[in-house]
PDB file of C-alpha atoms in Angstrom:
ATOM      1  CA  UNK A  28      46.687  22.232 110.589  1.00  0.00           C
ATOM      2  CA  UNK A  29      43.654  22.965 108.639  1.00  0.00           C
ATOM      3  CA  UNK A  30      43.246  20.917 105.557  1.00  0.00           C
ATOM      4  CA  UNK A  31      43.510  22.818 102.336  1.00  0.00           C
ATOM      5  CA  UNK A  32      40.300  23.590 100.527  1.00  0.00           C
ATOM      6  CA  UNK A  33      39.165  20.908  98.041  1.00  0.00           C
ATOM      7  CA  UNK A  34      39.055  22.198  94.508  1.00  0.00           C
ATOM      8  CA  UNK A  35      37.320  20.163  91.868  1.00  0.00           C
ATOM      9  CA  UNK A  36      39.226  19.129  88.843  1.00  0.00           C
ATOM     10  CA  UNK A  37      39.105  21.592  85.998  1.00  0.00           C
ATOM     11  CA  UNK A  38      37.226  19.333  83.689  1.00  0.00           C
ATOM     12  CA  UNK A  39      34.729  17.992  86.213  1.00  0.00           C
ATOM     13  CA  UNK A  40      32.407  20.984  86.058  1.00  0.00           C
ATOM     14  CA  UNK A  41      32.190  20.999  82.263  1.00  0.00           C
ATOM     15  CA  UNK A  42      31.381  17.303  81.911  1.00  0.00           C
ATOM     16  CA  UNK A  43      27.691  17.755  82.562  1.00  0.00           C
ATOM     17  CA  UNK A  44      27.117  20.491  79.965  1.00  0.00           C
ATOM     18  CA  UNK A  45      29.141  18.590  77.433  1.00  0.00           C
ATOM     19  CA  UNK A  46      27.212  15.421  78.173  1.00  0.00           C
ATOM     20  CA  UNK A  47      23.926  17.237  77.659  1.00  0.00           C
ATOM     21  CA  UNK A  48      25.100  18.598  74.305  1.00  0.00           C
ATOM     22  CA  UNK A  49      26.231  15.136  73.223  1.00  0.00           C
ATOM     23  CA  UNK A  50      22.879  13.700  74.300  1.00  0.00           C
ATOM     24  CA  UNK A  51      21.041  16.366  72.293  1.00  0.00           C
ATOM     25  CA  UNK A  52      23.051  15.623  69.124  1.00  0.00           C
ATOM     26  CA  UNK A  53      22.549  11.910  69.637  1.00  0.00           C
ATOM     27  CA  UNK A  54      18.777  12.305  69.963  1.00  0.00           C
ATOM     28  CA  UNK A  55      18.678  14.590  66.939  1.00  0.00           C
ATOM     29  CA  UNK A  56      20.570  12.085  64.826  1.00  0.00           C
ATOM     30  CA  UNK A  57      18.342   9.268  65.996  1.00  0.00           C
ATOM     31  CA  UNK A  58      15.210  11.219  65.123  1.00  0.00           C
ATOM     32  CA  UNK A  59      16.218  12.013  61.512  1.00  0.00           C
ATOM     33  CA  UNK A  60      15.642   8.518  60.092  1.00  0.00           C
ATOM     34  CA  UNK A  61      12.177   8.552  61.616  1.00  0.00           C
ATOM     35  CA  UNK A  62      11.296  11.947  60.156  1.00  0.00           C
ATOM     36  CA  UNK A  63      12.599  11.368  56.572  1.00  0.00           C
ATOM     37  CA  UNK A  64      10.208   8.520  55.569  1.00  0.00           C
ATOM     38  CA  UNK A  65       7.177  10.631  56.487  1.00  0.00           C
ATOM     39  CA  UNK A  66       7.214  12.974  53.409  1.00  0.00           C
ATOM     40  CA  UNK A  67       8.132  10.032  51.167  1.00  0.00           C
ATOM     41  CA  UNK A  68       5.079   8.065  52.263  1.00  0.00           C
ATOM     42  CA  UNK A  69       2.720  11.019  52.138  1.00  0.00           C
ATOM     43  CA  UNK A  70       3.927  12.211  48.720  1.00  0.00           C
ATOM     44  CA  UNK A  71       4.882   9.194  46.612  1.00  0.00           C
ATOM     45  CA  UNK A  72       4.464  11.183  43.412  1.00  0.00           C
ATOM     46  CA  UNK A  73       7.521  13.280  44.247  1.00  0.00           C
ATOM     47  CA  UNK A  74       9.784  10.370  43.337  1.00  0.00           C
ATOM     48  CA  UNK A  75       7.850   8.782  40.492  1.00  0.00           C
ATOM     49  CA  UNK A  76       6.942  11.985  38.681  1.00  0.00           C
ATOM     50  CA  UNK A  77      10.352  12.708  37.073  1.00  0.00           C
ATOM     51  CA  UNK A  78      10.434   9.223  35.567  1.00  0.00           C
ATOM     52  CA  UNK A  79       6.946   9.675  34.136  1.00  0.00           C
ATOM     53  CA  UNK A  80       7.916  13.009  32.623  1.00  0.00           C
ATOM     54  CA  UNK A  81      11.027  11.615  30.934  1.00  0.00           C
ATOM     55  CA  UNK A  82       9.202   8.570  29.559  1.00  0.00           C
ATOM     56  CA  UNK A  83       6.166   8.945  27.215  1.00  0.00           C
ATOM     57  CA  UNK A  84       2.957   7.454  28.576  1.00  0.00           C
ATOM     58  CA  UNK A  85       2.099   3.959  27.433  1.00  0.00           C
ATOM     59  CA  UNK A  86      -1.245   5.079  26.022  1.00  0.00           C
ATOM     60  CA  UNK A  87       0.442   7.359  23.493  1.00  0.00           C
ATOM     61  CA  UNK A  88       2.699   4.561  22.217  1.00  0.00           C
ATOM     62  CA  UNK A  89       0.019   2.004  21.409  1.00  0.00           C
ATOM     63  CA  UNK A  90      -1.653   3.928  18.542  1.00  0.00           C
ATOM     64  CA  UNK A  91       1.710   4.530  16.871  1.00  0.00           C
ATOM     65  CA  UNK A  92       2.573   0.859  16.971  1.00  0.00           C
ATOM     66  CA  UNK A  93      -0.830  -0.316  15.729  1.00  0.00           C
ATOM     67  CA  UNK A  94      -1.470   2.345  13.076  1.00  0.00           C
ATOM     68  CA  UNK A  95      -0.932   0.174   9.985  1.00  0.00           C
ATOM     69  CA  UNK A  96      -2.976   0.311   6.767  1.00  0.00           C
ATOM     70  CA  UNK A  97      -5.849  -2.173   6.681  1.00  0.00           C
ATOM     71  CA  UNK A  98      -4.720  -5.192   4.646  1.00  0.00           C
ATOM     72  CA  UNK A  99      -8.093  -5.521   2.942  1.00  0.00           C
ATOM     73  CA  UNK A 100      -7.913  -2.015   1.525  1.00  0.00           C
ATOM     74  CA  UNK A 101      -4.412  -2.488   0.183  1.00  0.00           C
ATOM     75  CA  UNK A 102      -5.329  -5.816  -1.316  1.00  0.00           C
ATOM     76  CA  UNK A 103      -8.421  -4.610  -3.155  1.00  0.00           C
ATOM     77  CA  UNK A 104      -6.957  -1.350  -4.426  1.00  0.00           C
ATOM     78  CA  UNK A 105      -3.899  -2.990  -6.027  1.00  0.00           C
ATOM     79  CA  UNK A 106      -5.339  -6.245  -7.342  1.00  0.00           C
ATOM     80  CA  UNK A 107      -7.569  -7.424 -10.139  1.00  0.00           C
ATOM     81  CA  UNK A 108      -9.209  -4.695 -12.180  1.00  0.00           C
ATOM     82  CA  UNK A 109      -7.816  -1.842 -10.088  1.00  0.00           C
ATOM     83  CA  UNK A 110      -4.201  -2.897 -10.502  1.00  0.00           C
ATOM     84  CA  UNK A 111      -4.058  -0.845 -13.729  1.00  0.00           C
ATOM     85  CA  UNK A 112      -5.167   2.674 -14.608  1.00  0.00           C
ATOM     86  CA  UNK A 113      -7.376   1.752 -17.567  1.00  0.00           C
ATOM     87  CA  UNK A 114      -9.602  -1.101 -18.631  1.00  0.00           C
ATOM     88  CA  UNK A 115      -9.307  -0.417 -22.368  1.00  0.00           C
ATOM     89  CA  UNK A 116      -6.808   1.288 -24.647  1.00  0.00           C
ATOM     90  CA  UNK A 117      -8.349   2.080 -28.041  1.00  0.00           C
ATOM     91  CA  UNK A 118      -5.926   2.079 -30.998  1.00  0.00           C
ATOM     92  CA  UNK A 119      -7.214   3.727 -34.166  1.00  0.00           C
ATOM     93  CA  UNK A 120      -6.198   5.759 -37.181  1.00  0.00           C
ATOM     94  CA  UNK A 121      -6.502   9.518 -37.319  1.00  0.00           C
ATOM     95  CA  UNK A 122      -9.353   9.395 -39.808  1.00  0.00           C
ATOM     96  CA  UNK A 123     -11.316   7.043 -37.531  1.00  0.00           C
ATOM     97  CA  UNK A 124     -11.268   9.391 -34.559  1.00  0.00           C
ATOM     98  CA  UNK A 125     -15.044   9.892 -34.620  1.00  0.00           C
ATOM     99  CA  UNK A 126     -15.672   6.121 -34.558  1.00  0.00           C
ATOM    100  CA  UNK A 127     -13.152   5.704 -31.730  1.00  0.00           C
ATOM    101  CA  UNK A 128     -14.830   8.464 -29.725  1.00  0.00           C
ATOM    102  CA  UNK A 129     -18.215   6.786 -30.210  1.00  0.00           C
ATOM    103  CA  UNK A 130     -16.800   3.467 -28.963  1.00  0.00           C
ATOM    104  CA  UNK A 131     -15.217   5.113 -25.932  1.00  0.00           C
ATOM    105  CA  UNK A 132     -18.452   6.935 -25.076  1.00  0.00           C
ATOM    106  CA  UNK A 133     -20.352   3.653 -25.253  1.00  0.00           C
ATOM    107  CA  UNK A 134     -17.901   1.796 -23.023  1.00  0.00           C
ATOM    108  CA  UNK A 135     -17.579   4.575 -20.457  1.00  0.00           C
ATOM    109  CA  UNK A 136     -21.332   5.164 -20.362  1.00  0.00           C
ATOM    110  CA  UNK A 137     -22.212   1.518 -19.825  1.00  0.00           C
ATOM    111  CA  UNK A 138     -23.218   0.087 -16.470  1.00  0.00           C
ATOM    112  CA  UNK A 139     -19.667  -1.225 -16.033  1.00  0.00           C
ATOM    113  CA  UNK A 140     -18.238   2.317 -16.355  1.00  0.00           C
ATOM    114  CA  UNK A 141     -15.161   1.057 -18.158  1.00  0.00           C
ATOM    115  CA  UNK A 142     -12.085   3.276 -17.981  1.00  0.00           C
ATOM    116  CA  UNK A 143     -10.849   3.991 -21.487  1.00  0.00           C
ATOM    117  CA  UNK A 144      -7.674   5.531 -22.851  1.00  0.00           C
ATOM    118  CA  UNK A 145      -8.044   7.622 -26.008  1.00  0.00           C
ATOM    119  CA  UNK A 146      -4.691   8.917 -27.147  1.00  0.00           C
ATOM    120  CA  UNK A 147      -5.695  12.374 -28.373  1.00  0.00           C
ATOM    121  CA  UNK A 148      -7.751  12.927 -25.229  1.00  0.00           C
ATOM    122  CA  UNK A 149      -5.728  11.267 -22.471  1.00  0.00           C
ATOM    123  CA  UNK A 150      -2.088  11.508 -23.579  1.00  0.00           C
ATOM    124  CA  UNK A 151       0.137  13.814 -21.529  1.00  0.00           C
ATOM    125  CA  UNK A 152       0.716  17.130 -23.359  1.00  0.00           C
ATOM    126  CA  UNK A 153       4.356  17.388 -24.352  1.00  0.00           C
ATOM    127  CA  UNK A 154       4.971  13.670 -23.918  1.00  0.00           C
ATOM    128  CA  UNK A 155       6.676  11.609 -26.594  1.00  0.00           C
ATOM    129  CA  UNK A 156       4.124   9.892 -28.834  1.00  0.00           C
ATOM    130  CA  UNK A 157       5.773   6.480 -28.718  1.00  0.00           C
ATOM    131  CA  UNK A 158       6.339   6.666 -24.961  1.00  0.00           C
ATOM    132  CA  UNK A 159       2.730   7.693 -24.356  1.00  0.00           C
ATOM    133  CA  UNK A 160       1.487   4.779 -26.447  1.00  0.00           C
ATOM    134  CA  UNK A 161       3.658   2.229 -24.657  1.00  0.00           C
ATOM    135  CA  UNK A 162       2.649   3.615 -21.269  1.00  0.00           C
ATOM    136  CA  UNK A 163      -1.041   3.493 -22.194  1.00  0.00           C
ATOM    137  CA  UNK A 164      -0.806  -0.106 -23.414  1.00  0.00           C
ATOM    138  CA  UNK A 165       1.023  -1.279 -20.297  1.00  0.00           C
ATOM    139  CA  UNK A 166      -1.453   0.581 -18.064  1.00  0.00           C
ATOM    140  CA  UNK A 167      -4.533  -1.022 -19.689  1.00  0.00           C
ATOM    141  CA  UNK A 168      -6.010  -4.474 -19.241  1.00  0.00           C
ATOM    142  CA  UNK A 169      -7.338  -4.743 -22.802  1.00  0.00           C
ATOM    143  CA  UNK A 170      -6.311  -3.272 -26.159  1.00  0.00           C
ATOM    144  CA  UNK A 171      -9.009  -2.657 -28.764  1.00  0.00           C
ATOM    145  CA  UNK A 172      -7.779  -2.354 -32.349  1.00  0.00           C
ATOM    146  CA  UNK A 173     -10.243  -0.469 -34.534  1.00  0.00           C
ATOM    147  CA  UNK A 174      -9.258  -2.055 -37.841  1.00  0.00           C
ATOM    148  CA  UNK A 175     -10.532  -0.079 -40.827  1.00  0.00           C
ATOM    149  CA  UNK A 176      -9.148   0.712 -44.305  1.00  0.00           C
ATOM    150  CA  UNK A 177      -7.503   3.759 -42.756  1.00  0.00           C
ATOM    151  CA  UNK A 178      -5.948   1.607 -40.029  1.00  0.00           C
ATOM    152  CA  UNK A 179      -4.385  -0.793 -42.537  1.00  0.00           C
ATOM    153  CA  UNK A 180      -2.977   2.047 -44.638  1.00  0.00           C
ATOM    154  CA  UNK A 181      -1.302   3.850 -41.741  1.00  0.00           C
ATOM    155  CA  UNK A 182       2.209   2.681 -40.704  1.00  0.00           C
ATOM    156  CA  UNK A 183       1.665   4.227 -37.264  1.00  0.00           C
ATOM    157  CA  UNK A 184      -1.413   2.041 -36.751  1.00  0.00           C
ATOM    158  CA  UNK A 185       0.565  -1.060 -37.680  1.00  0.00           C
ATOM    159  CA  UNK A 186       3.131  -0.071 -35.073  1.00  0.00           C
ATOM    160  CA  UNK A 187       0.307   0.264 -32.514  1.00  0.00           C
ATOM    161  CA  UNK A 188      -0.938  -3.211 -33.417  1.00  0.00           C
ATOM    162  CA  UNK A 189       2.486  -4.831 -33.108  1.00  0.00           C
ATOM    163  CA  UNK A 190       3.177  -2.993 -29.856  1.00  0.00           C
ATOM    164  CA  UNK A 191      -0.163  -4.137 -28.417  1.00  0.00           C
ATOM    165  CA  UNK A 192       0.632  -7.742 -29.333  1.00  0.00           C
ATOM    166  CA  UNK A 193       4.085  -7.525 -27.785  1.00  0.00           C
ATOM    167  CA  UNK A 194       2.716  -6.144 -24.503  1.00  0.00           C
ATOM    168  CA  UNK A 195       0.769  -9.342 -23.751  1.00  0.00           C
ATOM    169  CA  UNK A 196       1.729 -12.066 -26.222  1.00  0.00           C
ATOM    170  CA  UNK A 197       0.295 -14.905 -24.130  1.00  0.00           C
ATOM    171  CA  UNK A 198      -2.710 -13.124 -22.595  1.00  0.00           C
ATOM    172  CA  UNK A 199      -5.788 -14.589 -24.229  1.00  0.00           C
ATOM    173  CA  UNK A 200      -8.490 -11.966 -24.750  1.00  0.00           C
ATOM    174  CA  UNK A 201      -6.238  -9.019 -23.969  1.00  0.00           C
ATOM    175  CA  UNK A 202      -6.156  -7.778 -27.588  1.00  0.00           C
ATOM    176  CA  UNK A 203      -9.603  -7.349 -29.152  1.00  0.00           C
ATOM    177  CA  UNK A 204      -9.707  -6.626 -32.903  1.00  0.00           C
ATOM    178  CA  UNK A 205     -12.800  -4.757 -34.148  1.00  0.00           C
ATOM    179  CA  UNK A 206     -13.081  -5.182 -37.907  1.00  0.00           C
ATOM    180  CA  UNK A 207     -15.095  -2.360 -39.462  1.00  0.00           C
ATOM    181  CA  UNK A 208     -15.645  -1.635 -43.165  1.00  0.00           C
ATOM    182  CA  UNK A 209     -13.494  -4.576 -44.245  1.00  0.00           C
ATOM    183  CA  UNK A 210     -14.020  -8.142 -45.362  1.00  0.00           C
ATOM    184  CA  UNK A 211     -12.444 -11.145 -43.738  1.00  0.00           C
ATOM    185  CA  UNK A 212      -9.894 -11.363 -46.526  1.00  0.00           C
ATOM    186  CA  UNK A 213      -8.467  -7.992 -45.452  1.00  0.00           C
ATOM    187  CA  UNK A 214      -7.925  -9.149 -41.895  1.00  0.00           C
ATOM    188  CA  UNK A 215      -4.264  -8.537 -40.952  1.00  0.00           C
ATOM    189  CA  UNK A 216      -2.148 -11.725 -41.009  1.00  0.00           C
ATOM    190  CA  UNK A 217      -0.587 -10.758 -37.657  1.00  0.00           C
ATOM    191  CA  UNK A 218      -4.014 -11.300 -36.052  1.00  0.00           C
ATOM    192  CA  UNK A 219      -5.050 -14.521 -37.782  1.00  0.00           C
ATOM    193  CA  UNK A 220      -4.530 -16.515 -34.589  1.00  0.00           C
ATOM    194  CA  UNK A 221      -7.339 -14.657 -32.754  1.00  0.00           C
ATOM    195  CA  UNK A 222     -11.022 -14.017 -33.415  1.00  0.00           C
ATOM    196  CA  UNK A 223     -12.251 -10.538 -34.212  1.00  0.00           C
ATOM    197  CA  UNK A 224     -15.465  -8.638 -33.546  1.00  0.00           C
ATOM    198  CA  UNK A 225     -17.513  -8.020 -36.665  1.00  0.00           C
ATOM    199  CA  UNK A 226     -18.448  -4.348 -36.842  1.00  0.00           C
ATOM    200  CA  UNK A 227     -21.132  -4.777 -39.504  1.00  0.00           C
ATOM    201  CA  UNK A 228     -23.895  -5.183 -36.923  1.00  0.00           C
ATOM    202  CA  UNK A 229     -26.409  -2.478 -35.960  1.00  0.00           C
ATOM    203  CA  UNK A 230     -24.328  -1.331 -32.977  1.00  0.00           C
ATOM    204  CA  UNK A 231     -21.015  -1.514 -34.826  1.00  0.00           C
ATOM    205  CA  UNK A 232     -19.861  -4.397 -32.631  1.00  0.00           C
ATOM    206  CA  UNK A 233     -19.669  -2.161 -29.540  1.00  0.00           C
ATOM    207  CA  UNK A 234     -21.671  -4.534 -27.369  1.00  0.00           C
ATOM    208  CA  UNK A 235     -19.416  -7.476 -28.209  1.00  0.00           C
ATOM    209  CA  UNK A 236     -16.352  -5.391 -27.414  1.00  0.00           C
ATOM    210  CA  UNK A 237     -17.789  -4.504 -24.027  1.00  0.00           C
ATOM    211  CA  UNK A 238     -18.610  -8.133 -23.241  1.00  0.00           C
ATOM    212  CA  UNK A 239     -15.119  -9.217 -24.267  1.00  0.00           C
ATOM    213  CA  UNK A 240     -13.557  -6.602 -21.978  1.00  0.00           C
ATOM    214  CA  UNK A 241     -15.777  -7.660 -19.074  1.00  0.00           C
ATOM    215  CA  UNK A 242     -14.899 -11.329 -19.554  1.00  0.00           C
ATOM    216  CA  UNK A 243     -11.206 -10.533 -19.515  1.00  0.00           C
ATOM    217  CA  UNK A 244     -11.579  -8.301 -16.442  1.00  0.00           C
ATOM    218  CA  UNK A 245     -13.486 -11.029 -14.600  1.00  0.00           C
ATOM    219  CA  UNK A 246     -10.852 -13.595 -15.500  1.00  0.00           C
ATOM    220  CA  UNK A 247      -8.113 -11.221 -14.294  1.00  0.00           C
ATOM    221  CA  UNK A 248      -9.874 -10.780 -10.944  1.00  0.00           C
ATOM    222  CA  UNK A 249     -10.301 -14.542 -10.510  1.00  0.00           C
ATOM    223  CA  UNK A 250      -6.688 -15.181 -11.472  1.00  0.00           C
ATOM    224  CA  UNK A 251      -5.502 -12.593  -8.986  1.00  0.00           C
ATOM    225  CA  UNK A 252      -7.677 -14.121  -6.263  1.00  0.00           C
ATOM    226  CA  UNK A 253      -6.239 -17.576  -6.961  1.00  0.00           C
ATOM    227  CA  UNK A 254      -2.716 -16.128  -6.904  1.00  0.00           C
ATOM    228  CA  UNK A 255      -3.368 -14.546  -3.505  1.00  0.00           C
ATOM    229  CA  UNK A 256      -4.757 -17.841  -2.178  1.00  0.00           C
ATOM    230  CA  UNK A 257      -1.699 -19.734  -3.397  1.00  0.00           C
ATOM    231  CA  UNK A 258       0.618 -17.136  -1.888  1.00  0.00           C
ATOM    232  CA  UNK A 259      -1.272 -17.376   1.422  1.00  0.00           C
ATOM    233  CA  UNK A 260      -0.923 -21.179   1.468  1.00  0.00           C
ATOM    234  CA  UNK A 261       2.796 -20.966   0.678  1.00  0.00           C
ATOM    235  CA  UNK A 262       3.324 -18.348   3.388  1.00  0.00           C
ATOM    236  CA  UNK A 263       1.438 -20.419   5.951  1.00  0.00           C
ATOM    237  CA  UNK A 264       3.461 -23.504   5.078  1.00  0.00           C
ATOM    238  CA  UNK A 265       6.695 -21.535   5.389  1.00  0.00           C
ATOM    239  CA  UNK A 266       5.746 -20.379   8.898  1.00  0.00           C
ATOM    240  CA  UNK A 267       5.002 -23.890  10.142  1.00  0.00           C
ATOM    241  CA  UNK A 268       7.829 -25.582  12.085  1.00  0.00           C
ATOM    242  CA  UNK A 269       9.857 -28.109  10.192  1.00  0.00           C
ATOM    243  CA  UNK A 270       9.150 -31.779  10.965  1.00  0.00           C
ATOM    244  CA  UNK A 271      11.597 -33.446  13.363  1.00  0.00           C
ATOM    245  CA  UNK A 272      14.603 -35.133  11.847  1.00  0.00           C
ATOM    246  CA  UNK A 273      14.526 -38.815  12.704  1.00  0.00           C
ATOM    247  CA  UNK A 274      17.642 -39.680  10.744  1.00  0.00           C
ATOM    248  CA  UNK A 275      19.787 -39.707  13.846  1.00  0.00           C
ATOM    249  CA  UNK A 276      17.304 -41.600  16.018  1.00  0.00           C
TER     250      UNK A 276
END
């Protein structure tokens, strides 16, 4: 009896194609990790560029952090003579306006170029008279009182004198009386504790007034310099570490 023909199992013929497909997928998967690092190594900027776009460059931050006003400029512009708007505030009567203008012209035209306040010239239009006077006195280093017969007979001038004295009661040399056309006996009793400039000289006492203002300005600058030095020493001492406490040792 002839043996029956041998038929291969149904799945035996398809094992080889399926094995080839599986091998192809396996090789493809194994090759992907090798291919992916290549573009990353050749183009490193592709990863770092978004971070650099979101974050400002370091060079643009440094000027903003270091752009502070120079300390020397701030110190010199707000200290000493330049801490106030005017060097001199001239107080006078209305009838002595011409003499006050002559004094101001002399002081402003000198080599020191003193900054003067003359009420009728420098007061703010529309401002209150009393407020303008008080502001001018507080904004000036020195106050010159042009004491004449008209000054003594004007209640407004007496108010100017008292206001000038109250602005700096303990500042020696801040108020400078200029006695003109009067004798010593007519000198106001409110000013007896300070010397006055005699206006009977050839220049009307203008030169002495200028020298008095310059002396006061120089003293103010020196005082301010000493104050800054003291403040610097105190600040340095405050920054130093405290000494060790040996009480518990």
